[in-house]
Coordinates of C-alpha atoms and ligand atoms in Angstrom, one line a residue:
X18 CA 14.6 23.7 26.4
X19 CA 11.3 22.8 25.7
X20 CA 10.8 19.2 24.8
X21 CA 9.1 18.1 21.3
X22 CA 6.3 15.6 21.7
X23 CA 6.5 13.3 18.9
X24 CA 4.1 13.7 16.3
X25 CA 1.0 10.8 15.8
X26 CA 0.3 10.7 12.2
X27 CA -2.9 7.9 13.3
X28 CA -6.2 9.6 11.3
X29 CA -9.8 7.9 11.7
X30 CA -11.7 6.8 8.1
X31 CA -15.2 5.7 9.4
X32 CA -14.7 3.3 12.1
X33 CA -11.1 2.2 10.8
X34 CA -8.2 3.4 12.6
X35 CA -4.8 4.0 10.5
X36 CA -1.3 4.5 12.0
X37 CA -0.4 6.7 9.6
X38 CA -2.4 8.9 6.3
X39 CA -0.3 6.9 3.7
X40 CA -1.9 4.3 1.4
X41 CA -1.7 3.2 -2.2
X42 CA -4.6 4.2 -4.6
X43 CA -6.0 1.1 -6.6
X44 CA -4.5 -0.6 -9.4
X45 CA -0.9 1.1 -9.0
X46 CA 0.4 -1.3 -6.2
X47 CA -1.1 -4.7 -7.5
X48 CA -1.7 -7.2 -4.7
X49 CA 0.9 -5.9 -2.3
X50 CA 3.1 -8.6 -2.5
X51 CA 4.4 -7.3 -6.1
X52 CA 6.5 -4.9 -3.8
X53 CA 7.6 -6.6 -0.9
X54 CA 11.1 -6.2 -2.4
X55 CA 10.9 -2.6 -3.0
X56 CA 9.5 -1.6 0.7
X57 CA 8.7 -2.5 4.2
X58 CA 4.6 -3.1 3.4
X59 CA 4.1 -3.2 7.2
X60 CA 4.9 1.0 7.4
X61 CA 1.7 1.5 5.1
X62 CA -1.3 3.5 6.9
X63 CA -3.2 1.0 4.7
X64 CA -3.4 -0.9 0.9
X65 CA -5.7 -1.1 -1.3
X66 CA -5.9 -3.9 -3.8
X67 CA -6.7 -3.5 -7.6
X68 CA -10.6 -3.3 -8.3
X69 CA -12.0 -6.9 -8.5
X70 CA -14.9 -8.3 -10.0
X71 CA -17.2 -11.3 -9.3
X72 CA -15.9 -12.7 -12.3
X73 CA -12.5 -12.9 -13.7
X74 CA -11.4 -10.2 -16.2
X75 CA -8.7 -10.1 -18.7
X76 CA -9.2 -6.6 -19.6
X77 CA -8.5 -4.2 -22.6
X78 CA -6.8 -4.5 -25.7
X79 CA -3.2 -3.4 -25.4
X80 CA -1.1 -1.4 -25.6
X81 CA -3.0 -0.5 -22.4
X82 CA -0.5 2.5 -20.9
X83 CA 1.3 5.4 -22.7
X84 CA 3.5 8.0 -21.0
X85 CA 1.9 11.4 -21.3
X86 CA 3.5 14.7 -20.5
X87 CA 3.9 14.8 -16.6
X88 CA 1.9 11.9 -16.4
X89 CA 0.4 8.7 -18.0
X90 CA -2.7 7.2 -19.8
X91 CA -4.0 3.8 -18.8
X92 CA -6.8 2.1 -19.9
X93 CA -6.6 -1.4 -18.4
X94 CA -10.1 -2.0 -17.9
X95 CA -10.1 -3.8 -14.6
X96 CA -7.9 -6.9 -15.5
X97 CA -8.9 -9.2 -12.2
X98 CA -8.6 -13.3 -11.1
X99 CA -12.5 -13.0 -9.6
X100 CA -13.6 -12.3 -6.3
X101 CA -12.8 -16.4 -5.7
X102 CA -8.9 -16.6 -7.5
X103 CA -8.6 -13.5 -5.5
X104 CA -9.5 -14.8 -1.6
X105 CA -7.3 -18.1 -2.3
X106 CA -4.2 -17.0 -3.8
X107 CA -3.7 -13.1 -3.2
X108 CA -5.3 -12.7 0.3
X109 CA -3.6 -14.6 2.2
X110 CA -0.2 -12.8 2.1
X111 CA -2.6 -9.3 2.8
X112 CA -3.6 -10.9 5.9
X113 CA -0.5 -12.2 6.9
X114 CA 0.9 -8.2 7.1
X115 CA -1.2 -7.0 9.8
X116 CA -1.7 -3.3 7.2
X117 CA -5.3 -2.7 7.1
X118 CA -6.3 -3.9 3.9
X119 CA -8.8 -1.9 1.6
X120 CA -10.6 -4.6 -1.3
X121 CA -11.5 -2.0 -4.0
X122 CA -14.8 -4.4 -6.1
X123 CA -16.5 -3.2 -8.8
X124 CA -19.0 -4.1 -11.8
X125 CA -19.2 -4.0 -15.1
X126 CA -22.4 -4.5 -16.2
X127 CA -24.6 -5.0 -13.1
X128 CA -24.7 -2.8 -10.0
X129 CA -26.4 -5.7 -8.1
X130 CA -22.7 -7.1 -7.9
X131 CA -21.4 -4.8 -5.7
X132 CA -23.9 -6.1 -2.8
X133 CA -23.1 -9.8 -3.8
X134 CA -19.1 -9.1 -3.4
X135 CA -19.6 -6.5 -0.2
X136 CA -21.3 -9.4 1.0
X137 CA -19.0 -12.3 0.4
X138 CA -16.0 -9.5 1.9
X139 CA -17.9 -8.5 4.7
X140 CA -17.2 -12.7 6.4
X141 CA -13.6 -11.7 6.1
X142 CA -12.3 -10.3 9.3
X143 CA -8.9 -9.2 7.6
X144 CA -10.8 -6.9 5.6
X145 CA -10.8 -3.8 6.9
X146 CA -12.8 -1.7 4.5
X147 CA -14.1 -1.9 0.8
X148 CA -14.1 0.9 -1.7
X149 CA -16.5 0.9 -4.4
X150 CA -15.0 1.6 -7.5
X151 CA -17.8 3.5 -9.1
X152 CA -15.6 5.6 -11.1
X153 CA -13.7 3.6 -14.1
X154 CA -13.9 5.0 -17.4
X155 CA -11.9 2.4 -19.2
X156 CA -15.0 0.2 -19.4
X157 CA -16.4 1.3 -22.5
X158 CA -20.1 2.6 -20.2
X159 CA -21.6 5.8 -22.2
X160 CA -22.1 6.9 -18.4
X161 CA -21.1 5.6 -15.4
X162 CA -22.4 5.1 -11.4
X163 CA -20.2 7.8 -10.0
X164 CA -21.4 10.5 -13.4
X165 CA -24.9 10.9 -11.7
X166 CA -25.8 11.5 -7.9
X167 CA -29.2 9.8 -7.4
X168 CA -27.5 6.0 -9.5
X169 CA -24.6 6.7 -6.9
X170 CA -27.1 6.6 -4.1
X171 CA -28.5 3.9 -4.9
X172 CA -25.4 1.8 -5.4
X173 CA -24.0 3.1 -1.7
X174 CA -27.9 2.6 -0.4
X175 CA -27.8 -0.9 -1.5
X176 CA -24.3 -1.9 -0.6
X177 CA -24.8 -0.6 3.3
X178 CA -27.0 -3.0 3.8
X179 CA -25.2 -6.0 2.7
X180 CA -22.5 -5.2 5.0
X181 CA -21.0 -3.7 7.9
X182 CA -17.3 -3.0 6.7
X183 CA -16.1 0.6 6.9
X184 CA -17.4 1.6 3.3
X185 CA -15.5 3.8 0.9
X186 CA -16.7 5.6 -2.3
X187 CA -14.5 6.0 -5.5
X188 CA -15.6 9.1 -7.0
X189 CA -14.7 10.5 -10.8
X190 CA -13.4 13.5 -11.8
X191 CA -15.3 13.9 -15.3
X192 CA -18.4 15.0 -13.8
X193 CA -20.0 18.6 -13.5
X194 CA -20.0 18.9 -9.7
X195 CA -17.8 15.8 -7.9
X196 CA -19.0 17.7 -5.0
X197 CA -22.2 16.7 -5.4
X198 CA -22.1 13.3 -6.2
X199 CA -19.7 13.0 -2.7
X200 CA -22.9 14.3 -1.1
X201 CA -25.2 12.0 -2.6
X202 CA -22.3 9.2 -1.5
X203 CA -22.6 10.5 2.2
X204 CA -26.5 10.4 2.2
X205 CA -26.0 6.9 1.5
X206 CA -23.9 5.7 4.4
X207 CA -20.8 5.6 2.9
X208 CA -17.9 6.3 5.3
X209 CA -15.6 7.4 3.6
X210 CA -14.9 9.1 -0.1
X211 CA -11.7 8.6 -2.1
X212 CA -10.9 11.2 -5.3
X213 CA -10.0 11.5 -7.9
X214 CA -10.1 8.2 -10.1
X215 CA -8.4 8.9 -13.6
X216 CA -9.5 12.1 -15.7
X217 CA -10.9 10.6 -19.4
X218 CA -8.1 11.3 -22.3
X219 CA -6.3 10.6 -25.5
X220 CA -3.2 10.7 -26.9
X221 CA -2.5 10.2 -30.9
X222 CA 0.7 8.8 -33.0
X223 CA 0.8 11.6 -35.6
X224 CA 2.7 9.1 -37.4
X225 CA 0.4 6.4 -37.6
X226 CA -2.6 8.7 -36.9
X227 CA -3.9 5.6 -34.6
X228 CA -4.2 6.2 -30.8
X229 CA -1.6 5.7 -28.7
X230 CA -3.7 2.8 -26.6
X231 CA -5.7 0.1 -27.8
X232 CA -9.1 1.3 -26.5
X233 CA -8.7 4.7 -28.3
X234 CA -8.9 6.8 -25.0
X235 CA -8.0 6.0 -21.6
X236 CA -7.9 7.9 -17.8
X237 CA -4.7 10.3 -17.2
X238 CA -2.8 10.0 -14.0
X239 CA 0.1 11.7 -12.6
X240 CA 0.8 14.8 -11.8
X241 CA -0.4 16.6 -14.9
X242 CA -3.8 16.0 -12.2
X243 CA -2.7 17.0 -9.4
X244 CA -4.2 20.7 -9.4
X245 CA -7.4 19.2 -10.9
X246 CA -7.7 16.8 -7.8
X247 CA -6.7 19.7 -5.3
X248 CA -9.5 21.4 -6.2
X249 CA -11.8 19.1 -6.6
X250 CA -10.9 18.0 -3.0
X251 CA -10.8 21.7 -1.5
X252 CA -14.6 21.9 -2.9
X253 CA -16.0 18.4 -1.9
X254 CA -14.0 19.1 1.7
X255 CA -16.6 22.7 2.2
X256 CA -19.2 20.1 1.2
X257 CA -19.3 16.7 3.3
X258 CA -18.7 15.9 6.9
X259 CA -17.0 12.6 6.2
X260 CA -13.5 11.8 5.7
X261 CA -11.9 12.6 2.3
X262 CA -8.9 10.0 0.8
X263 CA -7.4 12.5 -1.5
X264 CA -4.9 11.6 -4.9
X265 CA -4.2 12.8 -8.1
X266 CA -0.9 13.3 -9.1
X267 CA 0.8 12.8 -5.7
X268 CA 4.6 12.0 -5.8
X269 CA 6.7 13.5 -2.8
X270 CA 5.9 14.7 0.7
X271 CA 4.9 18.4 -0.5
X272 CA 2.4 17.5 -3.1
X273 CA 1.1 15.6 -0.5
X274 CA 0.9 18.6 2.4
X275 CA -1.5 20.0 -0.3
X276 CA -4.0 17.4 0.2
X277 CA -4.5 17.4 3.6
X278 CA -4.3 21.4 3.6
X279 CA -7.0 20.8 0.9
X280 CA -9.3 19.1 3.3
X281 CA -7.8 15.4 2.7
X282 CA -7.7 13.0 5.9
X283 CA -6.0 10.3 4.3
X284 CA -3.5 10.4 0.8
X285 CA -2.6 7.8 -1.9
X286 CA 0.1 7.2 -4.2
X287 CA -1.1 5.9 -7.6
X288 CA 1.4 6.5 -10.9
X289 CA 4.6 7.5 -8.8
X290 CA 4.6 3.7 -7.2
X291 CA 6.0 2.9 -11.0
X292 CA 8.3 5.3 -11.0
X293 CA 9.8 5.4 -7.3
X294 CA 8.0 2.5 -5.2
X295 CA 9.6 4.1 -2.2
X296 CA 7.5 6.9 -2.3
X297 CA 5.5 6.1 0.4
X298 CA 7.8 5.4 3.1
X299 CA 9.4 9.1 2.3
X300 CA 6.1 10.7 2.2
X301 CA 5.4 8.9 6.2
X302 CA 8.8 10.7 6.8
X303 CA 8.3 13.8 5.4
X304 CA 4.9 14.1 6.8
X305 CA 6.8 13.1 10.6
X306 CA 9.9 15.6 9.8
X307 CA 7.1 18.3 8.8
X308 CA 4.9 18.3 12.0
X309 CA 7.5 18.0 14.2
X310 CA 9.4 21.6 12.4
X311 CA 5.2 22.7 12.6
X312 CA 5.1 21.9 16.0
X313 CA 1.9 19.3 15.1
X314 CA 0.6 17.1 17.7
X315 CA -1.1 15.1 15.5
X316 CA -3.1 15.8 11.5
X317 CA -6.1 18.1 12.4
X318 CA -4.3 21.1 12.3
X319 CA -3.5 20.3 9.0
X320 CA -6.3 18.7 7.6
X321 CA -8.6 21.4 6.0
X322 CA -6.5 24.1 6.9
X323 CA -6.7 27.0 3.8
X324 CA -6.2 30.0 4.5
X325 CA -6.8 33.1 2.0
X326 CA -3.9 34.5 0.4
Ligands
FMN419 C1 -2.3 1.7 -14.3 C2 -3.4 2.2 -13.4 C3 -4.4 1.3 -13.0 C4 -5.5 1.7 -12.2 N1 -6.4 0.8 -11.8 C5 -7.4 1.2 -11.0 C6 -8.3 0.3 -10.4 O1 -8.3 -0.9 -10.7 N2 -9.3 0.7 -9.6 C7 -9.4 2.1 -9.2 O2 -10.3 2.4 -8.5 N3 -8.5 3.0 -9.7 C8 -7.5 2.6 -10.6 N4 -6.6 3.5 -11.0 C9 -6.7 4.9 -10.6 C10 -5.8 5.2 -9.4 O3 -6.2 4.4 -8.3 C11 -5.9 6.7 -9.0 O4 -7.2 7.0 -8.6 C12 -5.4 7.6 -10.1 O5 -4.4 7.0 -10.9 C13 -5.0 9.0 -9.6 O6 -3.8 8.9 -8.8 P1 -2.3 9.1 -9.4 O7 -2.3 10.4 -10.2 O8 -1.5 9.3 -8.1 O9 -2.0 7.9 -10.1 C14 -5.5 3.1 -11.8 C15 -4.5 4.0 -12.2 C16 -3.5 3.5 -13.0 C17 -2.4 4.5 -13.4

């Protein structure tokens, strides 16, 4: 009988090695330690934390979420304790799991930020990486970094120099070509891209005739998405050399085989940790139990791997 080699689900994101593919996409997962209950954290390829801000943010008017069908609007608008709150009292139980941790930062109103926070991060040796949430569109912008390729070259430009922690881009769906702006992200120096953030929309009480959320219109996650982020990661995948974190809609081990067969190195959960916050842990299983039926050594015979029909 030929003997099975056990499968390495380990994948490479810039210079940052990951046990396993599996992470959780900002904002869905809180600080980590919200589901220590739920899970055994210390299985996770990686985390990364809600977006935060130099300042502290208390975020949108509510009612911030409503359930949509196969899926949900949010518009939270980056509720965050500041880059300081967030060092003292949430890091320290990150760095205590030994689970590379991803800070996601952003900026409302000035793009300089993003250099003065990669900075301050980059001191950190738990850190492992930082995405740049470039990509929110519950913050009320008319257009935003990651809606136009030369701003989001600049941004990446700027924030490569004030640091030298793997760097991840957070790149929107409601644009013409996210392909494109993924290139421009590349160019840049980023290391990595992670898509899709939330696709803008709305949902109306027919009742009341008032929105269903307090900010009017919000992003939609879940997998009403999911073929929406496929695609848009099959395209940017033909596109960019770099490593693609692909989600959108991602609930169960097959949804995520479609990433990586997409072109995806790495996945994330997002709205199904509200819904089943094991769904990580079964995906790492499912991804195992599937390589091993597949005969897989290891993800690259997976990752990219399309074939006409
Ligand atoms: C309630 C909620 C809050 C979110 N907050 C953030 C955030 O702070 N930063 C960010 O980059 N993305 C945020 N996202 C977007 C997710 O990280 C993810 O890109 C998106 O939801 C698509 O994945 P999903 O369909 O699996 O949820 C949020 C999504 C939801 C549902």
């Amino acid at each position: 009988m030929v003997k099975q080699t056990k499968p390495d689900l380990g994948v490479r994101i810039g210079k940052l090695d990951l046990k396993n593919p599996v992470m959780v996409a900002s904002g869905t997962f809180g600080y980590a330690e919200e589901f220590k209950d739920f899970i055994d954290l210390k299985k996770l390829g990686a985390i990364v934390t809600k977006t935060i801000t130099i300042k502290p943010r208390t975020g949108n008017l509510p009612p911030r979420t409503c359930e949509t069908p196969a899926g949900m609007l949010n518009s939270i608008g980056l509720e965050n304790p500041g880059i300081d709150k967030f060092i003292k009292e949430k890091l320290p139980f990150l760095k205590k799991l030994g689970v590379p941790v991803i800070v996601s930062i952003s900026s409302v109103d000035d793009p300089g930020e993003f250099s003065i926070l990669a900075g301050q991060l980059d001191k950190i040796r738990e850190v492992s990486a930082l995405e740049l949430n470039i990509s929110c569109p519950n913050l009320h912008k008319d257009k935003l970094i990651a809606q136009d390729a030369e701003d989001t070259f600049a941004l990446v430009s700027a924030v490569r120099k004030a640091t030298q922690k793997c760097l991840i881009t957070k790149l929107s769906p409601n644009v013409t070509s996210l392909a494109e702006i993924a290139l421009a992200a590349e160019r840049a120096g980023s290391d990595a891209v992670a898509l899709i953030n939330t696709l803008g929309g709305m949902s109306i009480d027919v009742e009341k005739r008032t929105p269903k959320i307090g900010s009017w219109s919000g992003g939609l996650s879940g997998p009403a998405i999911r073929p929406v982020a496929v695609k848009m990661i099959w395209e940017t995948y033909n596109k960019i050399k770099i490593p693609i974190i692909g989600m959108g809609g991602i609930i169960d081990t097959q949804s995520a085989l479609e990433f990586f067969i997409a072109g995806a190195t790495a996945i994330s959960t997002g709205t199904v940790n509200f819904v089943n916050p094991r769904a990580t842990i079964e995906i790492i299983r499912g991804l195992k139990d599937y390589m091993a039926d597949n005969n897989m050594r290891d993800l690259s015979g997976l990752i990219g791997s399309l074939k006409a029909c």
